Amino acid sequence: MVYLKLVKHDQKYAEEMSRLTSDWRVKDALGLNEKQISLQGTQDYIDFILHEEKQFKQLSRVMLNKEDQLIGVITLKSISPYSKTAHIGTWIAAPYWGKGYNELAKKMILTIAFKEMGLKYVFAGATVDNVRSQKAQIKLPYMLIDVGAQFPDELEKIEAETHSKCILNVITRELFLEYLQSSSL
């Protein structure tokens, strides 16, 4: 069974986070540049996340495996308490791909999003070129796929952020809570 712990960001993770995001498979999927994956860029990112969390704009967690090794990051961003929406983003270091961490991390943070934060929709997007992310999202039983026509503003938002054509998916509160209930039976 996969074990995963989500913890708050801390500068003690900066060096390892920088190293893991420097892998071209992660760097390219995230659209990061050399400055962003540098140690200083990573430290700046952690400071930014901590500031955003204080303002309730993001909820981001470092993913640690059973050996307390950093394996990735999962984030709820663009949190809107008014529309009760957020966007989710995840990256997992390449050595940990295909081991079940993505599904477990999403289950953990979506439980917070829907049960504690009271969100109604969490959007997940991927660029059309990022087939790996698209396949990972399709595997999730509570994910509604290709909903850009129903949520054009949200699709526009992620396409502006990524400067790329994207596929927009969504997790609804109702569907996720049904999944949680059925998976605990």
mmCIF file of N, CA and C in Angstrom, residues 18-82:
data_model
loop_
_atom_site.group_PDB
_atom_site.id
_atom_site.type_symbol
_atom_site.label_atom_id
_atom_site.label_comp_id
_atom_site.label_asym_id
_atom_site.label_seq_id
_atom_site.Cartn_x
_atom_site.Cartn_y
_atom_site.Cartn_z
ATOM 1 N N SER A 18 14.331 21.867 -5.881
ATOM 2 C CA SER A 18 15.058 22.403 -7.027
ATOM 3 C C SER A 18 15.656 21.265 -7.856
ATOM 4 N N ARG A 19 16.253 20.304 -7.188
ATOM 5 C CA ARG A 19 16.863 19.170 -7.883
ATOM 6 C C ARG A 19 15.807 18.368 -8.650
ATOM 7 N N LEU A 20 14.685 18.092 -8.010
ATOM 8 C CA LEU A 20 13.648 17.276 -8.649
ATOM 9 C C LEU A 20 12.970 17.992 -9.815
ATOM 10 N N THR A 21 12.762 19.295 -9.699
ATOM 11 C CA THR A 21 12.126 20.029 -10.805
ATOM 12 C C THR A 21 13.106 20.299 -11.944
ATOM 13 N N SER A 22 14.393 20.073 -11.717
ATOM 14 C CA SER A 22 15.389 20.240 -12.777
ATOM 15 C C SER A 22 15.359 19.097 -13.787
ATOM 16 N N ASP A 23 14.771 17.980 -13.421
ATOM 17 C CA ASP A 23 14.615 16.857 -14.344
ATOM 18 C C ASP A 23 13.763 17.344 -15.516
ATOM 19 N N TRP A 24 14.250 17.187 -16.731
ATOM 20 C CA TRP A 24 13.563 17.732 -17.905
ATOM 21 C C TRP A 24 12.118 17.255 -18.009
ATOM 22 N N ARG A 25 11.832 16.040 -17.527
ATOM 23 C CA ARG A 25 10.467 15.514 -17.635
ATOM 24 C C ARG A 25 9.495 16.316 -16.771
ATOM 25 N N VAL A 26 9.963 16.777 -15.626
ATOM 26 C CA VAL A 26 9.134 17.600 -14.740
ATOM 27 C C VAL A 26 9.175 19.051 -15.207
ATOM 28 N N LYS A 27 10.383 19.543 -15.456
ATOM 29 C CA LYS A 27 10.583 20.936 -15.868
ATOM 30 C C LYS A 27 9.754 21.273 -17.109
ATOM 31 N N ASP A 28 9.823 20.432 -18.115
ATOM 32 C CA ASP A 28 9.100 20.696 -19.359
ATOM 33 C C ASP A 28 7.590 20.600 -19.170
ATOM 34 N N ALA A 29 7.137 19.617 -18.395
ATOM 35 C CA ALA A 29 5.697 19.463 -18.157
ATOM 36 C C ALA A 29 5.131 20.676 -17.426
ATOM 37 N N LEU A 30 5.939 21.265 -16.534
ATOM 38 C CA LEU A 30 5.488 22.430 -15.772
ATOM 39 C C LEU A 30 5.762 23.748 -16.490
ATOM 40 N N GLY A 31 6.534 23.700 -17.564
ATOM 41 C CA GLY A 31 6.867 24.921 -18.294
ATOM 42 C C GLY A 31 7.783 25.847 -17.509
ATOM 43 N N LEU A 32 8.694 25.263 -16.729
ATOM 44 C CA LEU A 32 9.594 26.065 -15.895
ATOM 45 C C LEU A 32 10.849 26.447 -16.663
ATOM 46 N N ASN A 33 11.411 27.609 -16.305
ATOM 47 C CA ASN A 33 12.670 28.034 -16.907
ATOM 48 C C ASN A 33 13.817 27.797 -15.922
ATOM 49 N N GLU A 34 15.030 28.052 -16.370
ATOM 50 C CA GLU A 34 16.218 27.792 -15.545
ATOM 51 C C GLU A 34 16.208 28.594 -14.245
ATOM 52 N N LYS A 35 15.754 29.828 -14.307
ATOM 53 C CA LYS A 35 15.702 30.656 -13.099
ATOM 54 C C LYS A 35 14.734 30.057 -12.077
ATOM 55 N N GLN A 36 13.599 29.570 -12.552
ATOM 56 C CA GLN A 36 12.585 29.021 -11.647
ATOM 57 C C GLN A 36 13.031 27.732 -10.966
ATOM 58 N N ILE A 37 13.867 26.942 -11.631
ATOM 59 C CA ILE A 37 14.307 25.679 -11.028
ATOM 60 C C ILE A 37 15.605 25.821 -10.251
ATOM 61 N N SER A 38 16.196 27.009 -10.289
ATOM 62 C CA SER A 38 17.413 27.240 -9.500
ATOM 63 C C SER A 38 17.067 27.199 -8.015
ATOM 64 N N LEU A 39 18.083 27.083 -7.176
ATOM 65 C CA LEU A 39 17.835 27.075 -5.734
ATOM 66 C C LEU A 39 17.164 28.375 -5.309
ATOM 67 N N GLN A 40 17.663 29.513 -5.804
ATOM 68 C CA GLN A 40 17.059 30.799 -5.438
ATOM 69 C C GLN A 40 15.619 30.891 -5.949
ATOM 70 N N GLY A 41 15.388 30.436 -7.166
ATOM 71 C CA GLY A 41 14.034 30.446 -7.714
ATOM 72 C C GLY A 41 13.085 29.580 -6.901
ATOM 73 N N THR A 42 13.578 28.451 -6.437
ATOM 74 C CA THR A 42 12.763 27.554 -5.615
ATOM 75 C C THR A 42 12.492 28.172 -4.250
ATOM 76 N N GLN A 43 13.492 28.810 -3.668
ATOM 77 C CA GLN A 43 13.295 29.495 -2.385
ATOM 78 C C GLN A 43 12.268 30.616 -2.532
ATOM 79 N N ASP A 44 12.349 31.343 -3.637
ATOM 80 C CA ASP A 44 11.369 32.408 -3.895
ATOM 81 C C ASP A 44 9.963 31.826 -4.050
ATOM 82 N N TYR A 45 9.863 30.692 -4.725
ATOM 83 C CA TYR A 45 8.573 30.013 -4.904
ATOM 84 C C TYR A 45 7.987 29.628 -3.543
ATOM 85 N N ILE A 46 8.793 29.068 -2.675
ATOM 86 C CA ILE A 46 8.315 28.662 -1.346
ATOM 87 C C ILE A 46 7.838 29.882 -0.566
ATOM 88 N N ASP A 47 8.599 30.982 -0.624
ATOM 89 C CA ASP A 47 8.162 32.222 0.042
ATOM 90 C C ASP A 47 6.823 32.697 -0.518
ATOM 91 N N PHE A 48 6.681 32.634 -1.842
ATOM 92 C CA PHE A 48 5.446 33.044 -2.506
ATOM 93 C C PHE A 48 4.271 32.184 -2.034
ATOM 94 N N ILE A 49 4.471 30.881 -1.999
ATOM 95 C CA ILE A 49 3.404 29.967 -1.562
ATOM 96 C C ILE A 49 2.986 30.272 -0.131
ATOM 97 N N LEU A 50 3.947 30.456 0.750
ATOM 98 C CA LEU A 50 3.630 30.738 2.154
ATOM 99 C C LEU A 50 2.842 32.043 2.281
ATOM 100 N N HIS A 51 3.206 33.044 1.478
ATOM 101 C CA HIS A 51 2.485 34.321 1.470
ATOM 102 C C HIS A 51 1.058 34.134 0.939
ATOM 103 N N GLU A 52 0.918 33.409 -0.157
ATOM 104 C CA GLU A 52 -0.397 33.150 -0.756
ATOM 105 C C GLU A 52 -1.311 32.386 0.211
ATOM 106 N N GLU A 53 -0.735 31.452 0.948
ATOM 107 C CA GLU A 53 -1.544 30.681 1.900
ATOM 108 C C GLU A 53 -2.078 31.564 3.020
ATOM 109 N N LYS A 54 -1.272 32.522 3.457
ATOM 110 C CA LYS A 54 -1.733 33.442 4.509
ATOM 111 C C LYS A 54 -2.932 34.254 4.037
ATOM 112 N N GLN A 55 -3.004 34.490 2.725
ATOM 113 C CA GLN A 55 -4.106 35.254 2.147
ATOM 114 C C GLN A 55 -5.233 34.343 1.643
ATOM 115 N N PHE A 56 -5.130 33.050 1.908
ATOM 116 C CA PHE A 56 -6.135 32.050 1.509
ATOM 117 C C PHE A 56 -6.341 31.987 -0.005
ATOM 118 N N LYS A 57 -5.288 32.307 -0.774
ATOM 119 C CA LYS A 57 -5.371 32.227 -2.230
ATOM 120 C C LYS A 57 -4.926 30.862 -2.750
ATOM 121 N N GLN A 58 -4.100 30.178 -1.962
ATOM 122 C CA GLN A 58 -3.597 28.868 -2.346
ATOM 123 C C GLN A 58 -3.508 27.976 -1.117
ATOM 124 N N LEU A 59 -3.571 26.692 -1.364
ATOM 125 C CA LEU A 59 -3.269 25.686 -0.352
ATOM 126 C C LEU A 59 -2.345 24.698 -1.045
ATOM 127 N N SER A 60 -1.082 24.728 -0.675
ATOM 128 C CA SER A 60 -0.093 23.897 -1.343
ATOM 129 C C SER A 60 0.617 23.032 -0.318
ATOM 130 N N ARG A 61 0.860 21.785 -0.688
ATOM 131 C CA ARG A 61 1.504 20.859 0.224
ATOM 132 C C ARG A 61 2.617 20.085 -0.471
ATOM 133 N N VAL A 62 3.679 19.878 0.284
ATOM 134 C CA VAL A 62 4.791 19.044 -0.145
ATOM 135 C C VAL A 62 4.383 17.597 0.113
ATOM 136 N N MET A 63 4.663 16.745 -0.836
ATOM 137 C CA MET A 63 4.328 15.327 -0.716
ATOM 138 C C MET A 63 5.571 14.565 -0.258
ATOM 139 N N LEU A 64 5.433 13.825 0.842
ATOM 140 C CA LEU A 64 6.536 13.022 1.371
ATOM 141 C C LEU A 64 6.125 11.552 1.387
ATOM 142 N N ASN A 65 7.059 10.673 1.024
ATOM 143 C CA ASN A 65 6.765 9.239 1.082
ATOM 144 C C ASN A 65 7.073 8.703 2.482
ATOM 145 N N LYS A 66 6.996 7.389 2.657
ATOM 146 C CA LYS A 66 7.167 6.814 4.001
ATOM 147 C C LYS A 66 8.576 7.010 4.548
ATOM 148 N N GLU A 67 9.555 7.280 3.679
ATOM 149 C CA GLU A 67 10.917 7.574 4.127
ATOM 150 C C GLU A 67 11.125 9.073 4.340
ATOM 151 N N ASP A 68 10.037 9.847 4.307
ATOM 152 C CA ASP A 68 10.072 11.311 4.422
ATOM 153 C C ASP A 68 10.883 11.969 3.305
ATOM 154 N N GLN A 69 10.906 11.327 2.139
ATOM 155 C CA GLN A 69 11.558 11.909 0.969
ATOM 156 C C GLN A 69 10.535 12.736 0.204
ATOM 157 N N LEU A 70 10.950 13.911 -0.231
ATOM 158 C CA LEU A 70 10.091 14.760 -1.049
ATOM 159 C C LEU A 70 9.889 14.079 -2.395
ATOM 160 N N ILE A 71 8.632 13.894 -2.770
ATOM 161 C CA ILE A 71 8.363 13.254 -4.059
ATOM 162 C C ILE A 71 7.561 14.144 -5.000
ATOM 163 N N GLY A 72 7.041 15.273 -4.495
ATOM 164 C CA GLY A 72 6.275 16.164 -5.350
ATOM 165 C C GLY A 72 5.557 17.229 -4.553
ATOM 166 N N VAL A 73 4.704 17.957 -5.256
ATOM 167 C CA VAL A 73 3.922 19.046 -4.657
ATOM 168 C C VAL A 73 2.515 18.987 -5.241
ATOM 169 N N ILE A 74 1.533 19.262 -4.397
ATOM 170 C CA ILE A 74 0.147 19.363 -4.856
ATOM 171 C C ILE A 74 -0.419 20.680 -4.343
ATOM 172 N N THR A 75 -1.147 21.381 -5.209
ATOM 173 C CA THR A 75 -1.591 22.732 -4.884
ATOM 174 C C THR A 75 -3.024 22.976 -5.328
ATOM 175 N N LEU A 76 -3.785 23.588 -4.438
ATOM 176 C CA LEU A 76 -5.057 24.205 -4.804
ATOM 177 C C LEU A 76 -4.752 25.680 -4.976
ATOM 178 N N LYS A 77 -4.972 26.210 -6.170
ATOM 179 C CA LYS A 77 -4.657 27.618 -6.423
ATOM 180 C C LYS A 77 -5.871 28.328 -6.989
ATOM 181 N N SER A 78 -5.755 29.635 -7.096
ATOM 182 C CA SER A 78 -6.873 30.459 -7.573
ATOM 183 C C SER A 78 -8.135 30.150 -6.782
ATOM 184 N N ILE A 79 -7.979 29.997 -5.480
ATOM 185 C CA ILE A 79 -9.118 29.681 -4.615
ATOM 186 C C ILE A 79 -10.055 30.883 -4.561
ATOM 187 N N SER A 80 -11.325 30.646 -4.855
ATOM 188 C CA SER A 80 -12.331 31.698 -4.793
ATOM 189 C C SER A 80 -13.401 31.318 -3.775
ATOM 190 N N PRO A 81 -13.415 32.005 -2.631
ATOM 191 C CA PRO A 81 -14.451 31.712 -1.642
ATOM 192 C C PRO A 81 -15.844 32.143 -2.121
ATOM 193 N N TYR A 82 -15.894 33.020 -3.122
ATOM 194 C CA TYR A 82 -17.179 33.519 -3.635
ATOM 195 C C TYR A 82 -17.825 32.511 -4.573
#
